[in-house]
CSV table of C-alpha atoms in Angstrom, one decimal:
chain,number,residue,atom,x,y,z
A,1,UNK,CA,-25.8,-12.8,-10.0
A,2,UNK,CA,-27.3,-10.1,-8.1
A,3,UNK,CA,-24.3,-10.5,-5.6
A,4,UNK,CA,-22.1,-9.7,-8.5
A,5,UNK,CA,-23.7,-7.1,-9.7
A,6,UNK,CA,-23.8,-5.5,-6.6
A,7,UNK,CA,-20.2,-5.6,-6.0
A,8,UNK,CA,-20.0,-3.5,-9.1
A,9,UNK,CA,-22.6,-1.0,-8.9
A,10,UNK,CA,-21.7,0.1,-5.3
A,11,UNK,CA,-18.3,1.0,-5.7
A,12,UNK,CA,-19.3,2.6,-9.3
A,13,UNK,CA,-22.0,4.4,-7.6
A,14,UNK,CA,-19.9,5.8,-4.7
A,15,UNK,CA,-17.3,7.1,-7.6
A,16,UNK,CA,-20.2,8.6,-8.9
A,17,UNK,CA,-21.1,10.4,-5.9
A,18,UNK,CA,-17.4,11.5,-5.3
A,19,UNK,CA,-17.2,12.9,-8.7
A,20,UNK,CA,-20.5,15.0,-8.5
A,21,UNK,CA,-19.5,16.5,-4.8
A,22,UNK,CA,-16.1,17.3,-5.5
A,23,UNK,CA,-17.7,18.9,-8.9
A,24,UNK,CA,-19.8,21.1,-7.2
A,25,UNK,CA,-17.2,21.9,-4.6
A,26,UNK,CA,-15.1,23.2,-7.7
A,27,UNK,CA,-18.1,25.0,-9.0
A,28,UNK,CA,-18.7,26.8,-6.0
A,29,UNK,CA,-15.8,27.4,-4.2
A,30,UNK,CA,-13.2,27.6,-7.2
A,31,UNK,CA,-15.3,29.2,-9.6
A,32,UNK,CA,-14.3,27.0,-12.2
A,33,UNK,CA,-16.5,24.9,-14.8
A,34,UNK,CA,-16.2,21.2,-13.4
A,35,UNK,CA,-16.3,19.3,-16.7
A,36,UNK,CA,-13.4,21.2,-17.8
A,37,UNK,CA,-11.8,20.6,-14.7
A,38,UNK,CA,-12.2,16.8,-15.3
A,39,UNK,CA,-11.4,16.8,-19.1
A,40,UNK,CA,-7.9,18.6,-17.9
A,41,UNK,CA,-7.9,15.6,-15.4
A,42,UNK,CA,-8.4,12.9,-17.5
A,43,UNK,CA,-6.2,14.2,-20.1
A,44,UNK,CA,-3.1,14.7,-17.8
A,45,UNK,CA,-3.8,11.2,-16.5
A,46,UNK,CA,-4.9,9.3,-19.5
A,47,UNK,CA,-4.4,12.3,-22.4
A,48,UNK,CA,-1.3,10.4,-24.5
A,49,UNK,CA,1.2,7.4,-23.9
A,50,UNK,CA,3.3,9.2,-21.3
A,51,UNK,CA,0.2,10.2,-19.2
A,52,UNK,CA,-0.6,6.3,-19.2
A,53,UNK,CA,3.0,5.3,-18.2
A,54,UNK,CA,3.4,8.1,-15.7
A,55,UNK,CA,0.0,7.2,-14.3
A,56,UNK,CA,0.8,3.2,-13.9
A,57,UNK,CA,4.3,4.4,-12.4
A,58,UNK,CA,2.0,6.3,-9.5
A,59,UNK,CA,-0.3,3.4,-9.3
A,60,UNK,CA,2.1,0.7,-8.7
A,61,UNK,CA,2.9,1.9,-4.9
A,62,UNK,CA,-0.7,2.3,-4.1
A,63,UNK,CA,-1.7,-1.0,-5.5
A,64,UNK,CA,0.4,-2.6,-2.9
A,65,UNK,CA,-0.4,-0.3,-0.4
A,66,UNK,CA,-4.3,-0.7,-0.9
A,67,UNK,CA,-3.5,-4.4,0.3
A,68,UNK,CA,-2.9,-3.0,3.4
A,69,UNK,CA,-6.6,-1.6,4.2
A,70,UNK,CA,-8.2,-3.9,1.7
A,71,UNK,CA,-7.2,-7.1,3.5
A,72,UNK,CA,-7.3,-6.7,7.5
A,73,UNK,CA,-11.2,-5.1,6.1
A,74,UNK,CA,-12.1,-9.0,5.5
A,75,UNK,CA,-12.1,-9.0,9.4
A,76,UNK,CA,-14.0,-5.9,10.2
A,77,UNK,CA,-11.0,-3.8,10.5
A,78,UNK,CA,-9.8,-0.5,9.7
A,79,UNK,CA,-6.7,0.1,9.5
A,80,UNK,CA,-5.1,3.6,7.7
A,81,UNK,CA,-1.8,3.3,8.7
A,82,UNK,CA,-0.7,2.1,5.5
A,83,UNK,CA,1.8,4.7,4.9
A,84,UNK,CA,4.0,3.6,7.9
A,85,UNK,CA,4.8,0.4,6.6
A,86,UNK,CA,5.7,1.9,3.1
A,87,UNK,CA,7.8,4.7,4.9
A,88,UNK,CA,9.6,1.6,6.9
A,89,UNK,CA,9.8,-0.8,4.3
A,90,UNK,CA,11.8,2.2,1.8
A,91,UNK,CA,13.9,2.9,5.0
A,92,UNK,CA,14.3,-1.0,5.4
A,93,UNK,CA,14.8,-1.2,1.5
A,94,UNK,CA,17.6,1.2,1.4
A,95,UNK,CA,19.8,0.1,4.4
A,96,UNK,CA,19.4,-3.8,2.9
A,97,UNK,CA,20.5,-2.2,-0.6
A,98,UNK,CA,23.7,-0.4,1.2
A,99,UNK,CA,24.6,-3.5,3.1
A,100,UNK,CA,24.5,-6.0,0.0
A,101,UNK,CA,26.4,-3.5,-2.1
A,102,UNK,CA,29.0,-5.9,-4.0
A,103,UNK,CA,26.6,-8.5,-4.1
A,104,UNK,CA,24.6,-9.4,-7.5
A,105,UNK,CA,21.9,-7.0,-8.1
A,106,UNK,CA,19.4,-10.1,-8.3
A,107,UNK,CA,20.2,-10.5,-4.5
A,108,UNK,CA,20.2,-7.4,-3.4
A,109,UNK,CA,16.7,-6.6,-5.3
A,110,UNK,CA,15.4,-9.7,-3.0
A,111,UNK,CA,17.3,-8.6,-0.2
A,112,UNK,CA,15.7,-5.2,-0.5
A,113,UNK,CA,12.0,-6.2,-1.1
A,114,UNK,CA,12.1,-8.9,1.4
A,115,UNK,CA,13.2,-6.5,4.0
A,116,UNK,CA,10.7,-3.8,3.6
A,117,UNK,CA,7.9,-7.2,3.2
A,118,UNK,CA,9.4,-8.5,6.6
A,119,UNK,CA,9.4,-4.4,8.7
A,120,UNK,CA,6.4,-3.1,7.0
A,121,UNK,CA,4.4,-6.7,7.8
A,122,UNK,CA,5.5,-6.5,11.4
A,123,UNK,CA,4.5,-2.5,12.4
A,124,UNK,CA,1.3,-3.2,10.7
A,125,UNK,CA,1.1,-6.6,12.7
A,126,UNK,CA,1.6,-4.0,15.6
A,127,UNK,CA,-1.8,-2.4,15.2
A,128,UNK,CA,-3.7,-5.9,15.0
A,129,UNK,CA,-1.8,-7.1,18.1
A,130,UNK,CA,-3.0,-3.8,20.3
A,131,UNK,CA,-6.3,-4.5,19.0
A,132,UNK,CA,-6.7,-8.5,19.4
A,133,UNK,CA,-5.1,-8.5,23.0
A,134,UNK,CA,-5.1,-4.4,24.5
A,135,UNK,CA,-8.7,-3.5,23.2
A,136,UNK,CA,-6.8,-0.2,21.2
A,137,UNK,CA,-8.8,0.9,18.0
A,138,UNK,CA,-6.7,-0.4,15.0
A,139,UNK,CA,-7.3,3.0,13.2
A,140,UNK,CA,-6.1,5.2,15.6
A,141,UNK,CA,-3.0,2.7,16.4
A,142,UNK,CA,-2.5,2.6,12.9
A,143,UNK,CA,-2.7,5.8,12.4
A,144,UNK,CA,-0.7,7.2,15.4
A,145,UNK,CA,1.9,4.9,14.1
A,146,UNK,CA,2.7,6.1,10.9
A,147,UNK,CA,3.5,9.1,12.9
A,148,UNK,CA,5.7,7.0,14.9
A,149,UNK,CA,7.1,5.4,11.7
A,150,UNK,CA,8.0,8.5,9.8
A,151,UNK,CA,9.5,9.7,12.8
A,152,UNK,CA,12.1,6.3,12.8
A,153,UNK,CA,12.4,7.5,9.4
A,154,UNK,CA,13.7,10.7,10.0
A,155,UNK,CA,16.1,9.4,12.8
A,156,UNK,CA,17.5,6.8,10.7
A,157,UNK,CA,18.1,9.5,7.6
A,158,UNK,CA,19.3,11.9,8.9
A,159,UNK,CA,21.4,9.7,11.7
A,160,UNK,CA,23.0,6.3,11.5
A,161,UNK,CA,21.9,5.8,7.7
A,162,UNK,CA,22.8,9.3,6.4
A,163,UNK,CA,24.9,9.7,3.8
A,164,UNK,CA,27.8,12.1,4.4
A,165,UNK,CA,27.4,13.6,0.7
A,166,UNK,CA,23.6,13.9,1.3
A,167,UNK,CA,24.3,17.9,2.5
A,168,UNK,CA,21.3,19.7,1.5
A,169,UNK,CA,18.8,16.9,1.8
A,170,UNK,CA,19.5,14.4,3.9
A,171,UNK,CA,19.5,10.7,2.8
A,172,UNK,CA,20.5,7.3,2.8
A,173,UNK,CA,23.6,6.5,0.2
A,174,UNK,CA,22.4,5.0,-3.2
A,175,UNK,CA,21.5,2.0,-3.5
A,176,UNK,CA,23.8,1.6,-7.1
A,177,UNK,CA,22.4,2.0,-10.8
A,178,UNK,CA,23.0,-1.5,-11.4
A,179,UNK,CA,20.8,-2.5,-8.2
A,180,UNK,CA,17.6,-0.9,-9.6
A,181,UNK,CA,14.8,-2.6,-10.8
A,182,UNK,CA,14.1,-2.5,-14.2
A,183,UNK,CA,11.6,-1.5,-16.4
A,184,UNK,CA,8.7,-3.4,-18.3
A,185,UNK,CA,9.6,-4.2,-21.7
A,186,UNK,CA,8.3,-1.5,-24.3
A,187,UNK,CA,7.6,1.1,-21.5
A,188,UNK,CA,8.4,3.5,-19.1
A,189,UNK,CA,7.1,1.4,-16.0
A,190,UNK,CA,8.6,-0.4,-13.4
A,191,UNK,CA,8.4,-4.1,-12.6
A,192,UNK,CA,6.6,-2.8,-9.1
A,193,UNK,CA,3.1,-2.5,-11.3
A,194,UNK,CA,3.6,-6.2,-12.3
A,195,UNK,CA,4.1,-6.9,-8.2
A,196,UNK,CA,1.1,-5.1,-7.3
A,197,UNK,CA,-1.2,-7.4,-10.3
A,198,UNK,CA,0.3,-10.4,-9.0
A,199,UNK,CA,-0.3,-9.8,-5.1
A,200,UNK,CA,-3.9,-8.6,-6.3
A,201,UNK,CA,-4.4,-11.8,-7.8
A,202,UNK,CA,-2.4,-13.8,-4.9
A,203,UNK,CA,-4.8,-12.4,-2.3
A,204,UNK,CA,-8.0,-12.9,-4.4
A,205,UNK,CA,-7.7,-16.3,-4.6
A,206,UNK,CA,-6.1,-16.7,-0.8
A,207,UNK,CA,-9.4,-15.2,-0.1
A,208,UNK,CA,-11.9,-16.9,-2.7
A,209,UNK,CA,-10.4,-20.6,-2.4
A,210,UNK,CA,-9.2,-21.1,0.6
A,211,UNK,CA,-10.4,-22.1,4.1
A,212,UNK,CA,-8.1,-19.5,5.6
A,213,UNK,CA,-10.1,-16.9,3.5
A,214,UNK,CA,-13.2,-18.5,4.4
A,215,UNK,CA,-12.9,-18.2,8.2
A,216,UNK,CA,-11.6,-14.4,7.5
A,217,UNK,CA,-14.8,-13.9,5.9
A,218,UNK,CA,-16.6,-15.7,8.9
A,219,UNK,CA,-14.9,-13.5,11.5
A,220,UNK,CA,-15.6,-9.9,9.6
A,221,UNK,CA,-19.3,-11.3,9.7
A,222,UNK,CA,-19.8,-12.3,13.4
A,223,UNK,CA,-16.3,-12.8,15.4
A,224,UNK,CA,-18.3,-13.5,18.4
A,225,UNK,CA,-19.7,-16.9,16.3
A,226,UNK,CA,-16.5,-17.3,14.9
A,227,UNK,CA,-14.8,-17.5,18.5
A,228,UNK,CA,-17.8,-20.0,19.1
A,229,UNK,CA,-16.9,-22.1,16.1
A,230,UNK,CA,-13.6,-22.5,17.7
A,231,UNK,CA,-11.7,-20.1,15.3
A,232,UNK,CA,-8.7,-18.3,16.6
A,233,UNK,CA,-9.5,-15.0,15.9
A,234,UNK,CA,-6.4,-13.2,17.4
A,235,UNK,CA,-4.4,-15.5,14.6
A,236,UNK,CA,-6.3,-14.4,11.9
A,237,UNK,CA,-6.4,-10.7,12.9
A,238,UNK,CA,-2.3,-11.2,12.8
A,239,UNK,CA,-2.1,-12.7,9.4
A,240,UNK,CA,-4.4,-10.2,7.7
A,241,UNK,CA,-2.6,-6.7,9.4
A,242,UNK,CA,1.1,-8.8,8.6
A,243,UNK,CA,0.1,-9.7,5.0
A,244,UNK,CA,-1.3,-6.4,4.4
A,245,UNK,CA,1.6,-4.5,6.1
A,246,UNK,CA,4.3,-6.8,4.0
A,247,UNK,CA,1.9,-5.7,0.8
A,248,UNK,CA,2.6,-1.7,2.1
A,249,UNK,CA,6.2,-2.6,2.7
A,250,UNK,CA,7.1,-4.0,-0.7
A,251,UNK,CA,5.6,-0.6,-2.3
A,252,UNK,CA,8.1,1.3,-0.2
A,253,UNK,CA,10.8,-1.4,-1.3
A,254,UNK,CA,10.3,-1.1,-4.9
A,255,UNK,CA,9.9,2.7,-4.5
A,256,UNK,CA,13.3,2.4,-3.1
A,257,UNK,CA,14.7,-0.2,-5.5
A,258,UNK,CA,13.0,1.1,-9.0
A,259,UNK,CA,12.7,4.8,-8.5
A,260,UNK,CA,14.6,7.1,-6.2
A,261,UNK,CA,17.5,4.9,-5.3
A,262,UNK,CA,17.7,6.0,-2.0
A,263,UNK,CA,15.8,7.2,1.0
A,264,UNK,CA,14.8,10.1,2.0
């Protein structure tokens, strides 16, 4: 019980703390009264049924993407590269979507999402390798890769993917209306927020029932005891970064697939 309730009141308590720093930061530095400040927040967020759809439609990519901190942190690590492997997996997305074009859009909506799960898994994978077996700090690796990443990004736009139309903005060609993912039944939200709940919900209970999950929890404890338990700690460090940077990749996918149509 007290476990539980600490798992609440510490990340309530650090949202607390946020909210009364960044209040006084307004007060003092903007000149402005805070609690009006957050009212105008909270109703531009949460004010009427648009604010609520348009809010879930922002929240979707970073539920995914979250994955990709949330889970390698099992181990101990910290990795903040998340936005490479969403940059990657949109650019991965996109070029699936142009070369399926003609196929059913069923297939190519796979296509897409399994090819930003499969890029975005593997440059986040790239971090925990340099980690496990170079000695590099994951955060800076992770970090110096998304530079690394959006850099591909803009080689692959603006290059071999570009879309001779795309003049004043260059971008990959569209992906087709009839390729884009949906929306939810009733509202103005994309599938992607339903992908995010269920990967949520998939890595809780990878993590809470399993002996995989168990032995991650072991090694962000003590990996010295773990390697003396006979747990392969490089293995594990692999499958959380992958996982977590196929999480991050599927955001940039869906972002892709349900929302711009393209990359850019």
């Amino acid at each position: 019980m007290g476990q539980a309730l600490e798992r609440i009141a510490v990340p309530m308590l650090a949202l607390l703390a946020s909210a009364f720093l960044f209040g006084l930061l307004l007060a003092i530095y903007a000149r402005v009264d805070p609690l009006e400040a957050f009212a105008l927040m909270y109703q531009g967020a949460f004010g009427t049924w648009f604010s609520w759809q348009n809010t879930l439609t922002r929240a979707a990519p970073l539920i995914l993407t979250a994955l990709c901190t949330a889970l390698p942190a099992r181990l101990g690590l910290v990795i903040i590269g998340n936005e490479g492997a969403v940059v990657l997996g949109g650019v991965a997305g996109a070029a699936m979507g142009v070369a399926l074009a003609g196929a059913p859009p069923l297939v190519v909506q796979i296509g897409m999402i399994v090819a930003g799960m499969v890029l975005g898994g593997l440059w986040v994978a790239l971090a925990g390798a340099l980690r496990q077996w170079r000695g590099v700090n994951e955060t800076i690796s992770s970090l110096l890769l998304t530079y690394i990443a959006i850099a591909l990004m803009n080689h692959f736009v603006e290059g071999p993917l570009r879309d001779p139309q795309s003049l004043n903005k260059p971008s990959t060609a569209a992906i087709g209306d009839a390729n884009m993912i949906g929306t939810i039944p009733g509202m103005d939200v994309h599938w992607g927020l339903v992908f995010g709940i269920i990967a949520c919900l998939l890595v809780y209970a990878f993590l809470r029932f399993t002996t995989w999950g168990f032995a991650m929890e072991v090694i962000g404890g003590n990996a010295k005891t773990a390697r003396m338990m006979g747990l392969n700690v490089g293995r594990y460090v692999l499958l959380a970064c992958g996982v977590g940077g196929a999480a991050a990749g599927i955001a940039g996918a869906v972002e892709v697939a349900a929302v711009l149509g393209k990359a850019n």
